[in-house]
């Protein structure tokens, strides 16, 4: 007689019992651990991922995985793993690049600014390739386990229980998003990446996909006295504004930076250029530009923006100026800036070949091609210091790659060097643009700033779109030619200059004085990346350095509360 011994993890078909459920539980424990493994793998490569083990979340994920095993469907499980793995690829990629978890507002911008995201991702792929391994290894291992040991002869009550567990895990977050606000879905740095992803994507699904807009329900705004506008006669013939995307003042040589990144602007200071540290209006281009061009001081003043009551383009038209918007970025940035009052609008979409070939130098050629009117108001939006930094000066590396930017260097040093090189390139470009401006006749006035600053590795964070002091750090430069010295005096006397104060200076050159009744000397505001909906802001106080309040929701009582600074920007 021959005895056949075999060992198998799987029971014979049709013999389900509590022992078999225990086996499913053991397998669920294993796949749960795998689905939490991506955070631990990424932590080998970057300290930006701060995920800790949370017993409550582990138990919830264990129940979810048990549901997958009880469902008895390999196709169903495959679809769920692809969904979760896709979310994690986006989440961990953002952590790797930006140094912080992905939130719903930034997720919305990933779609609306997909071209920018793709460009940066391709340029910096080598720095973040570990994300592929962090996600694919555990998810493929979990998928193999499901495909190998999944039973299809599952009893009806077990299948129903499994589907209920999975549905509860996937649908509970979107359901909460129908009645809870954004603050309930903001990511936690120490939470599991998958936990943060479920929160972020659920809120995005409900408010951006199903309801059509992440900002469908604007937050209440505190009652603030609307600004007063006093027109007066101005002899200005030309008023120009240059805005450089992501320009941070602490990396400008003329602001005391250790590297000589602005030799041409330094020379211009001998000709009367005034340079001051500034406070950005917001942390994204889409929010900052409307706030600048509508001279908005306090957060949440949507009526002021929509009503265009303090719009600089409108002021210019009323004073007889011909108005121009020339931008190396997309035309969508014309939203809320007063485009109805723009006579000449040239954006990236109008000259795709030229901008694709020349980058920001296309701006210079466009300026030279204009037949300027007797009176002009010109807004120029540049991209020379926007990530990926090295792409901006790639055509002239022999002149502008002063500091090493090769990929064999540590990321922090390489990114800092590439950013400084891009500032050096911007300095050279601005110098030629200032030549064009200075050829114009009559009293003429120019302001130069950044729409927001940039994080370059401080506290493990990169980029912008976040309310941090480095993102509020922008330069504000002014230059008046063939004009009385008194015009430049307010800028020379100032310590820090907010975007609102810069806008007010420009409005004065256009023959309008914008007065904010609620303005408090030395108090400024930096808004989050959105103008609408569940936006946030920080209050900024001038002192020996700039002191920033905690992050506050728009609608919080204004103007100013008992103050407790939490972080400072280094003084000049």
Coordinates of C-alpha atoms in Angstrom, one line a residue:
X1 CA 0.0 0.0 0.0
X2 CA 1.3 3.4 -1.0
X3 CA 0.8 6.4 1.3
X4 CA 0.6 9.8 -0.3
X5 CA 1.6 12.7 1.9
X6 CA 0.9 16.2 0.7
X7 CA 0.8 19.6 2.4
X8 CA -1.3 22.3 1.1
X9 CA -2.5 25.6 2.5
X10 CA -5.8 25.3 0.7
X11 CA -8.7 23.1 2.0
X12 CA -10.7 20.8 -0.4
X13 CA -13.5 22.6 -2.2
X14 CA -16.8 22.7 -0.4
X15 CA -15.3 22.2 3.1
X16 CA -15.3 25.7 4.4
X17 CA -15.2 26.0 8.3
X18 CA -13.8 28.2 11.0
X19 CA -10.3 26.8 10.5
X20 CA -10.4 28.0 6.9
X21 CA -11.6 31.4 8.0
X22 CA -8.6 31.5 10.3
X23 CA -6.4 30.7 7.3
X24 CA -8.0 33.6 5.5
X25 CA -7.3 35.8 8.5
X26 CA -3.6 34.8 8.5
X27 CA -3.4 35.6 4.8
X28 CA -5.2 38.9 5.4
X29 CA -2.6 39.7 8.1
X30 CA 0.2 39.1 5.6
X31 CA -1.3 41.2 2.8
X32 CA -2.1 44.0 5.3
X33 CA 1.5 44.1 6.3
X34 CA 2.5 44.3 2.6
X35 CA 0.1 47.2 1.9
X36 CA 1.8 49.1 4.8
X37 CA 5.3 48.2 3.6
X38 CA 5.6 51.0 1.0
X39 CA 6.1 53.7 3.7
X40 CA 8.8 51.7 5.4
X41 CA 10.6 51.1 2.1
X42 CA 10.5 54.8 1.2
X43 CA 11.9 55.7 4.7
X44 CA 15.1 54.0 3.6
X45 CA 15.5 56.6 0.9
X46 CA 14.1 59.8 2.5
X47 CA 13.3 61.2 5.9
X48 CA 10.4 63.1 4.4
X49 CA 8.1 60.0 4.9
X50 CA 7.4 60.2 8.6
X51 CA 4.7 57.4 8.7
X52 CA 4.3 55.6 12.1
X53 CA 2.5 52.5 13.0
X54 CA -1.1 53.2 14.1
X55 CA -2.9 50.2 15.7
X56 CA -6.4 51.5 14.9
X57 CA -5.5 52.0 11.2
X58 CA -3.8 48.6 11.1
X59 CA -7.0 47.0 12.4
X60 CA -9.1 48.8 9.9
X61 CA -6.8 47.8 7.0
X62 CA -6.8 44.2 8.3
X63 CA -10.6 44.1 8.1
X64 CA -10.4 45.5 4.6
X65 CA -7.9 42.8 3.5
X66 CA -10.1 40.1 5.1
X67 CA -12.9 41.4 3.0
X68 CA -10.7 41.1 -0.1
X69 CA -10.0 37.5 0.7
X70 CA -13.6 36.6 1.4
X71 CA -14.8 38.2 -1.8
X72 CA -13.6 35.2 -3.8
X73 CA -13.0 37.3 -7.0
X74 CA -9.5 37.7 -8.4
X75 CA -10.7 40.3 -10.9
X76 CA -12.3 42.4 -8.1
X77 CA -9.1 42.2 -6.0
X78 CA -6.9 43.1 -8.9
X79 CA -9.0 46.2 -9.6
X80 CA -8.8 47.3 -5.9
X81 CA -5.0 46.8 -5.8
X82 CA -4.5 48.8 -9.0
X83 CA -6.6 51.6 -7.5
X84 CA -4.7 51.6 -4.2
X85 CA -1.3 51.2 -5.8
X86 CA -2.0 54.1 -8.2
X87 CA -3.0 56.4 -5.4
X88 CA 0.2 55.4 -3.5
X89 CA 2.4 56.1 -6.5
X90 CA 1.0 59.6 -6.6
X91 CA 1.2 60.1 -2.8
X92 CA 4.8 58.8 -2.3
X93 CA 6.0 60.6 -5.4
X94 CA 4.7 63.9 -3.9
X95 CA 6.3 63.1 -0.5
X96 CA 9.6 62.4 -2.3
X97 CA 9.5 65.6 -4.3
X98 CA 7.8 68.1 -2.0
X99 CA 8.8 66.6 1.4
X100 CA 5.2 66.5 2.7
X101 CA 2.1 64.4 2.1
X102 CA -0.3 65.2 -0.7
X103 CA -3.5 67.1 0.2
X104 CA -6.7 67.5 -1.8
X105 CA -5.9 71.1 -2.9
X106 CA -2.5 70.1 -4.3
X107 CA -4.0 66.9 -5.9
X108 CA -6.4 69.2 -7.8
X109 CA -3.5 71.3 -9.1
X110 CA -1.7 68.1 -10.3
X111 CA -4.5 67.8 -12.9
X112 CA -4.9 71.5 -13.7
X113 CA -1.1 71.9 -13.9
X114 CA -0.3 68.5 -15.4
X115 CA 2.2 69.9 -17.9
X116 CA 4.3 71.5 -15.2
X117 CA 4.1 68.3 -13.1
X118 CA 5.2 66.1 -16.0
X119 CA 8.1 68.4 -16.8
X120 CA 9.4 68.4 -13.2
X121 CA 8.8 64.6 -12.9
X122 CA 10.8 63.8 -16.0
X123 CA 13.6 66.1 -15.1
X124 CA 14.0 64.8 -11.5
X125 CA 13.0 61.1 -12.2
X126 CA 16.4 59.8 -11.0
X127 CA 15.9 61.4 -7.5
X128 CA 12.5 59.6 -7.0
X129 CA 12.8 56.3 -8.8
X130 CA 12.8 54.6 -5.4
X131 CA 9.0 55.3 -5.3
X132 CA 8.4 52.7 -8.0
X133 CA 10.1 50.0 -5.9
X134 CA 8.5 51.2 -2.7
X135 CA 5.0 50.7 -4.3
X136 CA 5.5 47.9 -6.8
X137 CA 7.3 45.4 -4.6
X138 CA 4.7 45.1 -1.8
X139 CA 1.7 45.5 -4.1
X140 CA 2.9 42.9 -6.6
X141 CA 3.7 40.6 -3.7
X142 CA 0.2 41.1 -2.3
X143 CA -1.3 40.5 -5.8
X144 CA 0.7 37.2 -6.2
X145 CA -0.6 36.0 -2.8
X146 CA -4.2 36.8 -3.8
X147 CA -3.9 35.1 -7.2
X148 CA -2.2 32.1 -5.8
X149 CA -4.3 31.4 -2.7
X150 CA -7.7 33.0 -3.5
X151 CA -10.6 30.6 -3.4
X152 CA -13.5 31.1 -5.8
X153 CA -15.9 28.6 -4.1
X154 CA -16.9 31.0 -1.4
X155 CA -20.2 30.7 0.4
X156 CA -22.7 33.4 -0.3
X157 CA -22.7 34.9 3.2
X158 CA -18.9 35.1 3.2
X159 CA -18.8 36.8 -0.2
X160 CA -21.4 39.3 1.0
X161 CA -19.4 39.9 4.2
X162 CA -16.2 40.4 2.1
X163 CA -17.8 42.9 -0.2
X164 CA -19.3 44.8 2.7
X165 CA -16.0 45.1 4.4
X166 CA -14.3 46.4 1.3
X167 CA -17.1 48.8 0.5
X168 CA -17.0 50.1 4.0
X169 CA -13.3 50.8 3.7
X170 CA -13.6 52.5 0.3
X171 CA -16.9 54.4 0.7
X172 CA -16.7 55.7 4.3
X173 CA -14.3 58.4 3.4
X174 CA -16.2 59.8 0.4
X175 CA -19.4 59.8 2.4
X176 CA -17.7 61.8 5.2
X177 CA -16.5 64.2 2.5
X178 CA -20.1 65.1 1.7
X179 CA -20.7 66.8 5.0
X180 CA -17.2 67.5 6.5
X181 CA -14.9 70.3 5.4
X182 CA -11.3 70.2 4.0
X183 CA -9.7 70.5 7.5
X184 CA -11.0 67.0 8.3
X185 CA -9.2 65.5 5.2
X186 CA -5.8 67.2 5.4
X187 CA -3.0 64.7 5.6
X188 CA -1.0 63.9 8.7
X189 CA 2.7 63.6 8.3
X190 CA 2.9 60.6 10.7
X191 CA 0.0 58.8 9.1
X192 CA 0.3 55.9 6.7
X193 CA 0.7 57.0 3.1
X194 CA -2.4 54.9 2.2
X195 CA -4.4 56.4 5.0
X196 CA -3.5 59.9 3.7
X197 CA -4.3 58.8 0.1
X198 CA -7.7 57.6 1.0
X199 CA -8.5 60.9 2.7
X200 CA -7.0 63.1 -0.1
X201 CA -8.5 61.2 -3.1
X202 CA -11.9 60.8 -1.4
X203 CA -12.2 64.6 -0.8
X204 CA -11.0 65.3 -4.3
X205 CA -13.6 62.8 -5.7
X206 CA -16.5 64.3 -4.0
X207 CA -15.6 68.0 -4.3
X208 CA -13.7 68.1 -7.6
X209 CA -15.2 65.3 -9.7
X210 CA -18.7 64.8 -8.5
X211 CA -19.5 68.4 -7.5
X212 CA -17.4 69.9 -10.2
X213 CA -15.1 72.0 -8.1
X214 CA -13.0 71.7 -5.0
X215 CA -14.2 75.1 -4.1
X216 CA -17.9 74.6 -4.5
X217 CA -18.7 76.0 -1.0
X218 CA -16.7 79.1 -0.3
X219 CA -15.7 79.6 3.3
X220 CA -17.3 82.5 5.2
X221 CA -15.3 85.7 5.1
X222 CA -14.9 88.1 8.0
X223 CA -16.5 91.5 7.6
X224 CA -13.7 93.8 6.4
X225 CA -14.2 97.4 5.3
X226 CA -13.7 97.6 1.6
X227 CA -10.8 99.6 0.4
X228 CA -11.2 103.2 -0.6
X229 CA -10.0 104.4 -4.0
X230 CA -9.0 108.0 -4.5
X231 CA -8.1 109.1 -8.1
X232 CA -5.6 111.8 -8.7
X233 CA -3.5 113.2 -11.5
X234 CA -0.3 111.3 -12.4
X235 CA 2.4 112.2 -14.9
X236 CA 3.6 108.6 -15.4
X237 CA 4.0 107.6 -19.0
X238 CA 5.0 103.9 -18.5
X239 CA 4.3 101.6 -15.6
X240 CA 5.6 98.0 -15.8
X241 CA 5.6 95.0 -13.5
X242 CA 7.8 92.0 -13.9
X243 CA 6.9 88.9 -11.9
X244 CA 9.3 85.9 -11.8
X245 CA 7.8 82.6 -10.8
X246 CA 9.2 81.1 -7.6
X247 CA 11.8 83.9 -7.0
X248 CA 13.0 83.9 -3.4
X249 CA 14.8 86.9 -2.1
X250 CA 17.2 85.1 0.1
X251 CA 18.9 83.7 -3.0
X252 CA 19.6 87.1 -4.5
X253 CA 23.0 88.5 -4.2
X254 CA 21.6 92.1 -3.9
X255 CA 19.7 90.9 -0.8
X256 CA 22.9 89.8 1.0
X257 CA 23.1 86.2 -0.3
X258 CA 26.6 84.7 -0.1
X259 CA 26.6 83.9 -3.8
X260 CA 26.7 86.6 -6.5
X261 CA 23.6 85.5 -8.3
X262 CA 22.5 89.1 -9.3
X263 CA 25.6 91.0 -10.7
X264 CA 23.5 92.9 -13.2
X265 CA 20.8 94.0 -10.8
X266 CA 23.6 95.1 -8.4
X267 CA 24.8 97.4 -11.2
X268 CA 21.3 98.7 -11.6
X269 CA 21.2 99.7 -8.0
X270 CA 23.8 102.4 -8.8
X271 CA 21.2 103.7 -11.2
X272 CA 18.5 104.0 -8.6
X273 CA 17.1 100.5 -8.4
X274 CA 15.6 99.9 -4.9
X275 CA 15.7 96.4 -3.5
X276 CA 13.7 95.2 -0.4
X277 CA 12.6 91.9 1.1
X278 CA 8.9 91.4 0.5
X279 CA 6.0 89.3 1.7
X280 CA 4.1 87.3 -0.9
X281 CA 0.4 87.6 -1.2
X282 CA 0.0 83.8 -1.6
X283 CA 1.9 80.6 -2.1
X284 CA 0.9 79.8 -5.7
X285 CA 0.9 81.7 -9.0
X286 CA -2.9 81.3 -9.6
X287 CA -3.7 82.9 -6.2
X288 CA -0.8 85.4 -6.0
X289 CA -1.4 87.1 -9.4
X290 CA -5.0 88.1 -8.8
X291 CA -4.2 89.3 -5.3
X292 CA -1.4 91.5 -6.7
X293 CA -3.3 92.9 -9.6
X294 CA -6.4 93.6 -7.5
X295 CA -4.4 95.2 -4.7
X296 CA -5.9 92.8 -2.1
X297 CA -4.6 93.0 1.5
X298 CA -6.8 90.8 3.7
X299 CA -7.6 87.1 2.9
X300 CA -11.0 86.0 1.6
X301 CA -11.9 89.3 -0.1
X302 CA -13.6 87.6 -3.1
X303 CA -16.0 90.5 -3.7
X304 CA -13.1 92.9 -4.1
X305 CA -11.5 90.5 -6.7
X306 CA -14.7 89.7 -8.6
X307 CA -15.8 93.4 -8.6
X308 CA -12.5 94.6 -10.0
X309 CA -12.9 97.7 -7.9
X310 CA -9.2 98.0 -7.2
X311 CA -7.9 96.3 -10.3
X312 CA -4.6 97.7 -11.7
X313 CA -5.5 97.0 -15.4
X314 CA -8.8 98.9 -14.8
X315 CA -6.9 101.8 -13.2
X316 CA -4.6 101.9 -16.2
X317 CA -7.4 102.0 -18.7
X318 CA -9.1 104.8 -16.8
X319 CA -5.9 106.8 -16.9
X320 CA -5.4 106.3 -20.6
X321 CA -2.8 103.6 -20.6
X322 CA -2.6 100.8 -23.2
X323 CA -2.4 97.6 -21.3
X324 CA -0.3 94.5 -22.0
X325 CA -0.1 91.0 -20.5
X326 CA 3.0 89.0 -21.7
X327 CA 3.5 85.6 -20.1
X328 CA 5.6 82.5 -20.8
X329 CA 2.9 80.6 -18.9
X330 CA -0.6 79.4 -19.7
X331 CA -3.5 81.8 -20.4
X332 CA -5.5 80.3 -17.5
X333 CA -3.5 82.6 -15.2
X334 CA -5.5 85.5 -16.7
X335 CA -8.4 84.4 -14.5
X336 CA -9.4 87.0 -11.9
X337 CA -6.6 89.5 -13.0
X338 CA -9.0 91.8 -15.0
X339 CA -8.5 90.4 -18.5
X340 CA -11.4 92.5 -19.8
X341 CA -9.1 95.5 -19.4
X342 CA -6.1 94.0 -21.2
X343 CA -5.5 95.3 -24.7
X344 CA -2.7 93.0 -25.7
X345 CA -2.4 89.5 -24.3
X346 CA 0.4 87.1 -25.4
X347 CA 0.8 83.8 -23.5
X348 CA 2.5 80.5 -24.1
X349 CA -0.5 79.2 -26.1
X350 CA -0.1 82.1 -28.6
X351 CA 3.5 81.4 -29.3
X352 CA 4.1 77.7 -28.5
X353 CA 7.0 77.2 -30.9
X354 CA 8.8 80.3 -29.8
X355 CA 8.4 79.6 -26.1
X356 CA 9.3 76.0 -26.6
X357 CA 12.5 76.9 -28.3
X358 CA 13.5 80.1 -26.5
X359 CA 11.9 79.8 -23.0
X360 CA 11.8 83.1 -21.2
X361 CA 14.0 84.7 -23.9
X362 CA 10.9 84.7 -26.0
X363 CA 9.6 87.4 -23.6
X364 CA 12.6 89.6 -24.5
X365 CA 12.0 89.2 -28.3
X366 CA 8.2 89.9 -27.8
X367 CA 9.0 93.1 -25.9
X368 CA 11.3 94.3 -28.7
X369 CA 8.6 93.6 -31.3
X370 CA 5.9 95.8 -29.7
X371 CA 5.1 99.3 -31.0
X372 CA 4.7 100.9 -27.6
X373 CA 1.9 103.4 -27.1
X374 CA 2.5 106.8 -25.6
X375 CA 1.4 105.4 -22.2
X376 CA 1.8 101.7 -21.3
X377 CA 1.0 99.4 -18.4
X378 CA 2.8 96.2 -18.9
X379 CA 2.7 93.0 -16.8
X380 CA 5.3 90.3 -17.6
X381 CA 5.2 86.9 -16.1
X382 CA 8.5 84.9 -16.3
X383 CA 9.3 81.3 -15.6
X384 CA 13.1 81.4 -15.4
X385 CA 13.3 80.3 -11.7
X386 CA 10.6 77.7 -11.8
X387 CA 11.4 74.0 -11.4
X388 CA 13.0 72.1 -13.1
X389 CA 15.6 74.9 -12.7
X390 CA 18.3 73.5 -14.9
X391 CA 15.9 73.3 -17.9
X392 CA 15.6 77.1 -17.9
X393 CA 19.3 77.7 -18.7
X394 CA 20.0 74.4 -20.5
X395 CA 20.6 76.3 -23.8
X396 CA 23.4 78.4 -22.3
X397 CA 25.0 76.1 -19.7
X398 CA 28.4 77.5 -20.5
X399 CA 27.3 80.9 -19.2
X400 CA 25.0 80.1 -16.4
X401 CA 25.9 76.7 -14.9
X402 CA 28.3 78.5 -12.4
X403 CA 27.5 76.0 -9.6
X404 CA 27.6 72.2 -10.2
X405 CA 24.2 70.8 -11.0
X406 CA 25.0 67.2 -12.1
X407 CA 23.0 64.3 -10.7
X408 CA 26.0 62.7 -9.0
X409 CA 25.6 65.3 -6.2
X410 CA 23.3 65.1 -3.2
X411 CA 19.9 66.3 -4.1
X412 CA 19.9 69.2 -1.7
X413 CA 23.1 70.6 -3.0
X414 CA 22.3 70.0 -6.6
X415 CA 18.9 71.7 -6.4
X416 CA 20.3 74.7 -4.5
X417 CA 23.0 75.0 -7.2
X418 CA 20.5 74.7 -10.1
X419 CA 18.2 77.2 -8.5
X420 CA 21.1 79.7 -8.0
X421 CA 22.1 79.2 -11.6
X422 CA 18.5 79.9 -12.7
X423 CA 18.6 83.1 -10.7
X424 CA 21.8 84.1 -12.4
X425 CA 20.1 83.4 -15.8
X426 CA 17.1 85.5 -14.7
X427 CA 19.4 88.3 -13.7
X428 CA 21.0 88.4 -17.2
X429 CA 17.5 88.3 -18.8
X430 CA 16.1 91.0 -16.6
X431 CA 19.1 93.2 -17.4
X432 CA 18.3 93.2 -21.1
X433 CA 14.6 93.7 -20.4
X434 CA 15.4 96.7 -18.3
X435 CA 17.3 98.1 -21.2
X436 CA 14.1 97.9 -23.3
X437 CA 12.2 99.6 -20.5
X438 CA 14.8 102.4 -20.1
X439 CA 14.5 103.3 -23.8
X440 CA 11.0 104.5 -23.3
X441 CA 10.5 108.3 -23.0
X442 CA 9.0 110.2 -20.1
X443 CA 8.5 109.3 -16.4
X444 CA 8.5 105.6 -16.1
X445 CA 8.2 103.2 -13.2
X446 CA 9.0 99.5 -12.8
X447 CA 8.5 96.9 -10.1
X448 CA 10.0 93.4 -10.0
X449 CA 8.9 90.6 -7.6
X450 CA 8.3 86.9 -7.3
X451 CA 4.8 85.6 -7.3
X452 CA 6.0 83.5 -4.3
X453 CA 9.2 82.1 -2.9
X454 CA 10.5 78.5 -3.0
X455 CA 11.4 75.8 -0.5
X456 CA 14.8 74.2 -1.3
X457 CA 15.0 71.5 1.3
X458 CA 14.4 73.4 4.5
X459 CA 12.9 70.9 7.1
X460 CA 12.8 68.4 4.2
X461 CA 10.4 70.4 2.1
X462 CA 10.6 71.4 -1.5
X463 CA 8.6 73.5 -3.9
X464 CA 5.8 75.9 -2.9
X465 CA 2.0 75.7 -2.5
X466 CA 2.5 75.5 1.3
X467 CA 2.2 78.2 3.9
X468 CA 5.9 78.3 5.0
X469 CA 8.1 81.3 5.6
X470 CA 10.4 80.5 2.7
X471 CA 7.4 80.5 0.3
X472 CA 6.4 84.0 1.6
X473 CA 9.9 85.3 1.0
X474 CA 10.0 87.3 -2.2
X475 CA 12.0 90.4 -3.4
X476 CA 10.3 93.7 -4.2
X477 CA 12.4 95.9 -6.4
X478 CA 11.4 99.3 -7.8
X479 CA 13.0 101.5 -10.4
X480 CA 11.8 105.0 -11.4
X481 CA 13.4 106.9 -14.2
X482 CA 13.0 110.6 -15.2
X483 CA 10.8 111.0 -12.2
X484 CA 11.0 112.9 -8.9
X485 CA 13.1 111.2 -6.1
X486 CA 10.0 111.4 -3.9
X487 CA 8.4 108.7 -6.0
X488 CA 10.9 106.1 -4.8
X489 CA 11.1 107.4 -1.2
X490 CA 8.3 105.2 0.2
X491 CA 10.1 102.1 -1.1
X492 CA 13.4 103.2 0.2
X493 CA 12.1 103.8 3.7
X494 CA 10.3 100.5 4.0
X495 CA 11.7 97.5 5.9
X496 CA 9.6 94.8 4.3
X497 CA 7.2 95.4 1.5
X498 CA 4.1 93.3 1.1
X499 CA 2.6 92.6 -2.3
X500 CA -0.3 94.7 -1.3
X501 CA 2.1 97.6 -0.6
X502 CA 3.8 97.1 -3.9
X503 CA 0.4 97.0 -5.7
X504 CA -0.6 100.2 -3.9
X505 CA 2.7 101.9 -5.1
X506 CA 1.9 100.8 -8.7
X507 CA -1.7 102.0 -8.4
X508 CA -0.3 105.4 -7.3
X509 CA 1.7 105.5 -10.5
X510 CA -1.5 104.9 -12.4
X511 CA -3.3 107.8 -10.7
X512 CA -5.2 105.9 -8.0
X513 CA -4.6 105.6 -4.3
X514 CA -5.9 102.4 -2.7
X515 CA -6.5 102.9 1.0
X516 CA -7.4 99.9 3.3
X517 CA -9.2 101.1 6.4
X518 CA -8.3 97.9 8.2
X519 CA -4.6 98.1 7.5
X520 CA -2.4 97.8 10.5
X521 CA 1.2 98.9 10.3
X522 CA 3.6 96.0 10.2
X523 CA 0.9 93.3 9.7
X524 CA 0.6 91.4 6.5
X525 CA -1.2 88.3 5.2
X526 CA 0.0 85.3 3.2
X527 CA -2.8 83.2 1.6
X528 CA -2.8 79.6 0.7
X529 CA -2.8 78.3 -2.9
X530 CA -6.4 79.0 -3.7
X531 CA -8.6 82.1 -3.8
X532 CA -11.9 80.2 -3.3
X533 CA -13.3 77.6 -0.9
X534 CA -11.6 76.2 2.1
X535 CA -8.5 78.4 1.9
X536 CA -6.1 79.2 4.6
X537 CA -3.7 82.0 5.5
X538 CA -0.9 83.0 7.9
X539 CA -0.6 86.4 9.6
X540 CA 2.9 88.0 9.3
X541 CA 4.3 90.5 11.7
X542 CA 7.3 92.7 11.1
X543 CA 10.0 92.9 13.8
X544 CA 13.7 92.2 13.8
X545 CA 12.5 89.3 11.6
X546 CA 9.2 88.3 10.0
X547 CA 7.1 86.3 12.5
X548 CA 4.4 84.0 11.2
X549 CA 1.2 82.9 13.0
X550 CA -0.2 79.4 12.9
X551 CA -2.1 78.5 9.7
X552 CA -5.6 79.8 10.0
X553 CA -8.8 79.2 7.9
X554 CA -10.2 82.1 5.9
X555 CA -13.1 83.4 7.8
X556 CA -11.2 83.6 11.0
X557 CA -11.9 86.9 12.8
X558 CA -9.8 89.8 11.5
X559 CA -7.9 92.0 11.6
X560 CA -5.5 90.9 14.3
X561 CA -5.7 88.6 17.3
X562 CA -3.5 88.0 20.3
X563 CA -0.3 86.9 18.6
X564 CA 1.9 83.9 19.2
X565 CA 4.6 83.6 16.5
X566 CA 5.7 80.0 15.7
X567 CA 8.4 80.5 13.1
X568 CA 10.5 83.4 11.8
X569 CA 12.1 84.2 8.5
X570 CA 15.7 85.2 9.1
X571 CA 16.2 89.0 9.1
X572 CA 18.0 90.8 6.4

